[in-house]
PDB file of C-alpha atoms in Angstrom:
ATOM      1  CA  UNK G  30      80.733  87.238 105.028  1.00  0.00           C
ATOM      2  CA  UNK G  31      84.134  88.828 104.724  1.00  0.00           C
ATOM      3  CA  UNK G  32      84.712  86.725 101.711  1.00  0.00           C
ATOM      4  CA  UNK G  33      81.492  86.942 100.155  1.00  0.00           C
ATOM      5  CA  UNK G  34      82.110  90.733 100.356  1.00  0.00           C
ATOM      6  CA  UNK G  35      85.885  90.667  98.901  1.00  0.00           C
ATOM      7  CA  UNK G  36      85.082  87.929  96.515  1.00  0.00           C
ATOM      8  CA  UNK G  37      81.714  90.252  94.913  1.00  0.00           C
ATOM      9  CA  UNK G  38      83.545  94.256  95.167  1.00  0.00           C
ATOM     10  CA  UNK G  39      86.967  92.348  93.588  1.00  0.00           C
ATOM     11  CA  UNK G  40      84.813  91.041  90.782  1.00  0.00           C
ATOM     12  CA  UNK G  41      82.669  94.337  90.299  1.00  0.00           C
ATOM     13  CA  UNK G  42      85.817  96.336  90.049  1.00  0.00           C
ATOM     14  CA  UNK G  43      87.340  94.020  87.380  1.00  0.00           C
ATOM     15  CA  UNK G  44      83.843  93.426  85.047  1.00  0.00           C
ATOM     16  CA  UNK G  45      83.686  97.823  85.324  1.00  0.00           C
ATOM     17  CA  UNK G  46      86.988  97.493  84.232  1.00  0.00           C
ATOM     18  CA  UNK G  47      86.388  95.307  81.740  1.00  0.00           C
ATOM     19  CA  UNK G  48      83.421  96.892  80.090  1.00  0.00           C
ATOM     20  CA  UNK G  49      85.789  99.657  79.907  1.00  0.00           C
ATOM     21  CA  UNK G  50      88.480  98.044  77.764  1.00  0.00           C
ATOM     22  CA  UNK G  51      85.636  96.404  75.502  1.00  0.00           C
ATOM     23  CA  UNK G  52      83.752  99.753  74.965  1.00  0.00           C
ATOM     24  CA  UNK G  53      86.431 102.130  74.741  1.00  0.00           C
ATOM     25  CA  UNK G  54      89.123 102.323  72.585  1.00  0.00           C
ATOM     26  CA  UNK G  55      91.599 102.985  75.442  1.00  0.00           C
ATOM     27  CA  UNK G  56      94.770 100.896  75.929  1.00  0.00           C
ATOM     28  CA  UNK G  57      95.026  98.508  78.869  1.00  0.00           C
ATOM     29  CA  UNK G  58      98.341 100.731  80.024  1.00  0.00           C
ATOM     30  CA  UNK G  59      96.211 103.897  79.909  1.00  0.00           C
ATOM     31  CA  UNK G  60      93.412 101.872  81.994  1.00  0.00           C
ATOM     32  CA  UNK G  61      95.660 100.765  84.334  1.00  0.00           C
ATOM     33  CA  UNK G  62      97.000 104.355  84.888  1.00  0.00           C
ATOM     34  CA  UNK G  63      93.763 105.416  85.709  1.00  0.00           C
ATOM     35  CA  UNK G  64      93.190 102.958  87.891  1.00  0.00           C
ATOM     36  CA  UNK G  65      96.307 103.864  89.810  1.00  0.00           C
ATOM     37  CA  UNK G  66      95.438 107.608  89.714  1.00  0.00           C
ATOM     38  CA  UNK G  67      91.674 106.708  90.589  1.00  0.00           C
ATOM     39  CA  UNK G  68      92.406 104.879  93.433  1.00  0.00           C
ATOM     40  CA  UNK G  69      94.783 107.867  94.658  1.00  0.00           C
ATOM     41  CA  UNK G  70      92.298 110.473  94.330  1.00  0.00           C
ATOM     42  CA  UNK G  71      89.879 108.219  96.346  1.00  0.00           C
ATOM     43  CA  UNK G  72      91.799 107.704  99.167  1.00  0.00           C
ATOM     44  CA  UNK G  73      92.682 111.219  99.261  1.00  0.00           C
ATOM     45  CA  UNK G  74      88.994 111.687  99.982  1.00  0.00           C
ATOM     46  CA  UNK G  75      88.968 108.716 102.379  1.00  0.00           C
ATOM     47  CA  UNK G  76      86.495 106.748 100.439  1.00  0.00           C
ATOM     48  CA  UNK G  77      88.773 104.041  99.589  1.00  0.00           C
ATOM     49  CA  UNK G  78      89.965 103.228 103.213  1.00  0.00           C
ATOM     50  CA  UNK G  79      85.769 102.682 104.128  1.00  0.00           C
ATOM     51  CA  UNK G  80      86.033 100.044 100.624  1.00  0.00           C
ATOM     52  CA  UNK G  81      88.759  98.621 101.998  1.00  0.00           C
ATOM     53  CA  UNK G  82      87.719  98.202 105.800  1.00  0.00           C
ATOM     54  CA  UNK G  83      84.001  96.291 104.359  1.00  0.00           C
ATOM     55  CA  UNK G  84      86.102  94.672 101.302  1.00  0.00           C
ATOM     56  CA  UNK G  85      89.394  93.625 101.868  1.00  0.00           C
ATOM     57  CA  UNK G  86      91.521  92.028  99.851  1.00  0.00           C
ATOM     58  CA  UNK G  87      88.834  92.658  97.004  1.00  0.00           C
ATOM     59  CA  UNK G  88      89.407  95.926  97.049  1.00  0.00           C
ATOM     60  CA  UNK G  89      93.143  96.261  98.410  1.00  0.00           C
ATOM     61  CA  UNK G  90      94.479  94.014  95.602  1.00  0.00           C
ATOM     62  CA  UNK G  91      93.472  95.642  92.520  1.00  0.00           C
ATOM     63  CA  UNK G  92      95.272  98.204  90.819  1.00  0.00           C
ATOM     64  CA  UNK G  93      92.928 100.842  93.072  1.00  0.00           C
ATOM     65  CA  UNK G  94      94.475  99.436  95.987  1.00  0.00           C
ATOM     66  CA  UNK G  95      98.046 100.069  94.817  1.00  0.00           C
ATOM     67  CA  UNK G  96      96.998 103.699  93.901  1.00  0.00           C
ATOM     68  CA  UNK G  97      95.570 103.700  97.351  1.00  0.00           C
ATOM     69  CA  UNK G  98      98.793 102.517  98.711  1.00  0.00           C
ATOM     70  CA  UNK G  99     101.136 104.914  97.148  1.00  0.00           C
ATOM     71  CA  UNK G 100      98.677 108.056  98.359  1.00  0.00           C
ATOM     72  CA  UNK G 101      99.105 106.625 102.017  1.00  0.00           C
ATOM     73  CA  UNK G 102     103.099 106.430 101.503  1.00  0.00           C
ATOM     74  CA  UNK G 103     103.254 110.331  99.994  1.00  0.00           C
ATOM     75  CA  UNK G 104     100.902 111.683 102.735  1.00  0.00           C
ATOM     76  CA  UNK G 105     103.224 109.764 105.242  1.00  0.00           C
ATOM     77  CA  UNK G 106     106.521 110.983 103.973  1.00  0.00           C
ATOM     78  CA  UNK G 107     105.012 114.481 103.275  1.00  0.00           C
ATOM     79  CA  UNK G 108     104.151 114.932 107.082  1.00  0.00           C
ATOM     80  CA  UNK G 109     107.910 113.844 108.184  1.00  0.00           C
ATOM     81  CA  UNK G 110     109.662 115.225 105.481  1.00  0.00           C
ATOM     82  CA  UNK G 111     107.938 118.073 103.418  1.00  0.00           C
ATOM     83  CA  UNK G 112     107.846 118.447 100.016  1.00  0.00           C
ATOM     84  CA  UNK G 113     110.260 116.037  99.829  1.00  0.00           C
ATOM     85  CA  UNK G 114     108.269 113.133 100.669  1.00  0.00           C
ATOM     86  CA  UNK G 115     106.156 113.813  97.641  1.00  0.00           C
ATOM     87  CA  UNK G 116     108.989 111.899  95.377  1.00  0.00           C
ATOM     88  CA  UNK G 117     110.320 109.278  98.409  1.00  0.00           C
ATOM     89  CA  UNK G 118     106.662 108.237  99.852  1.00  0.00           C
ATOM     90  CA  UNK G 119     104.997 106.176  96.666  1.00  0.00           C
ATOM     91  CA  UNK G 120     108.676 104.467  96.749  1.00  0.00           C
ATOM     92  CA  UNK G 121     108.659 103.201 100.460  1.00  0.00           C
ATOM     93  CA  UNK G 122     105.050 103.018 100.528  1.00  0.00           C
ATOM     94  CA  UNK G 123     105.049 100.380  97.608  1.00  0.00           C
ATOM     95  CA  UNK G 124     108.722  98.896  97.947  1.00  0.00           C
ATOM     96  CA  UNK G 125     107.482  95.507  99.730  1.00  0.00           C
ATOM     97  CA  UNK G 126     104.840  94.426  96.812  1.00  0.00           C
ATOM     98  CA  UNK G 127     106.794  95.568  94.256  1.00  0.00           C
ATOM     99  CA  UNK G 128     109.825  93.294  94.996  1.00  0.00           C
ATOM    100  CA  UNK G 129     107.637  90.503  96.138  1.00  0.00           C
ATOM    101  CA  UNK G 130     106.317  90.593  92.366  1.00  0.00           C
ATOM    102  CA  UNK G 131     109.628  90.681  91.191  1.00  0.00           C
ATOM    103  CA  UNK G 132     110.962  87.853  93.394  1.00  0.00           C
ATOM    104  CA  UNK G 133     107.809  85.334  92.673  1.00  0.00           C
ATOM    105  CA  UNK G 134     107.957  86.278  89.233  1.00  0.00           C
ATOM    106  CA  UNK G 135     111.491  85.459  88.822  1.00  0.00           C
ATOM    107  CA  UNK G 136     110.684  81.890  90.996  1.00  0.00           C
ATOM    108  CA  UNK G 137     107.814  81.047  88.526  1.00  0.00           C
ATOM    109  CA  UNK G 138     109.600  81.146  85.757  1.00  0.00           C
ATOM    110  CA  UNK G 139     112.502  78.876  87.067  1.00  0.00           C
ATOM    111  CA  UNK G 140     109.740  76.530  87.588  1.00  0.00           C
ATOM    112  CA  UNK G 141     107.547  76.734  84.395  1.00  0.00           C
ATOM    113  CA  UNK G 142     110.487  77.639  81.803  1.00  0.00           C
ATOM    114  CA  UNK G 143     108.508  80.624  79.821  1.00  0.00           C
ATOM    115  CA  UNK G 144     109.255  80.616  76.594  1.00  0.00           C
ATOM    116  CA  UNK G 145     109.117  83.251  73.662  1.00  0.00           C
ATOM    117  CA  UNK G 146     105.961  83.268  71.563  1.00  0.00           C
ATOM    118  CA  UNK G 147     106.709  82.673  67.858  1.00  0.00           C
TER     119      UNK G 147
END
């Protein structure tokens, strides 16, 4: 069931998304900003942490997850370091799948040679 549940939220989030590209005339980098800041302001409530507990990775791996991620990582650093952790928590918080992006990234294209589109 744990599937079933990650595979159907996953998809819901990305068809809402995609309505919204199709029906607005915002940019894919402004939707993808507010997913980021949508999934922040959710897990500030706590609702995000209850999607993620009965979804999983379907709602952890979206862009709302990584919004969700970098809330966790400022309200972490803000309790051990003050204001300060406001600028250092998104940074540790999201440091791990960030690089591991940038690592398989890099690995892919050694083994599919990209090439520039004409």
């Amino acid at each position: 069931m744990d599937y079933i549940n990650a595979f159907w939220v996953g998809g819901l989030i990305c068809a809402l998304v995609q309505i919204l590209l199709d029906k607005t005339k915002m940019l894919p980098g402004r939707v993808m900003v507010l997913l980021v800041c949508t999934g922040s302001v959710l897990g500030s409530l706590g609702i995000y942490d209850k999607l993620v507990s009965f979804a999983g990775a379907g709602a952890s791996v979206p862009l709302l997850g990584f919004g969700n991620v970098l809330w966790k990582g400022v309200k972490k650093a803000i309790l051990q370091d003050g204001v300060l952790g406001i600028f250092m928590g998104g940074f540790t918080a999201s440091a791990v799948g960030i690089s591991a992006a940038l690592i398989f990234g890099y690995l892919a294209s050694l083994v599919f040679k990209p090439k520039m589109k004409e």
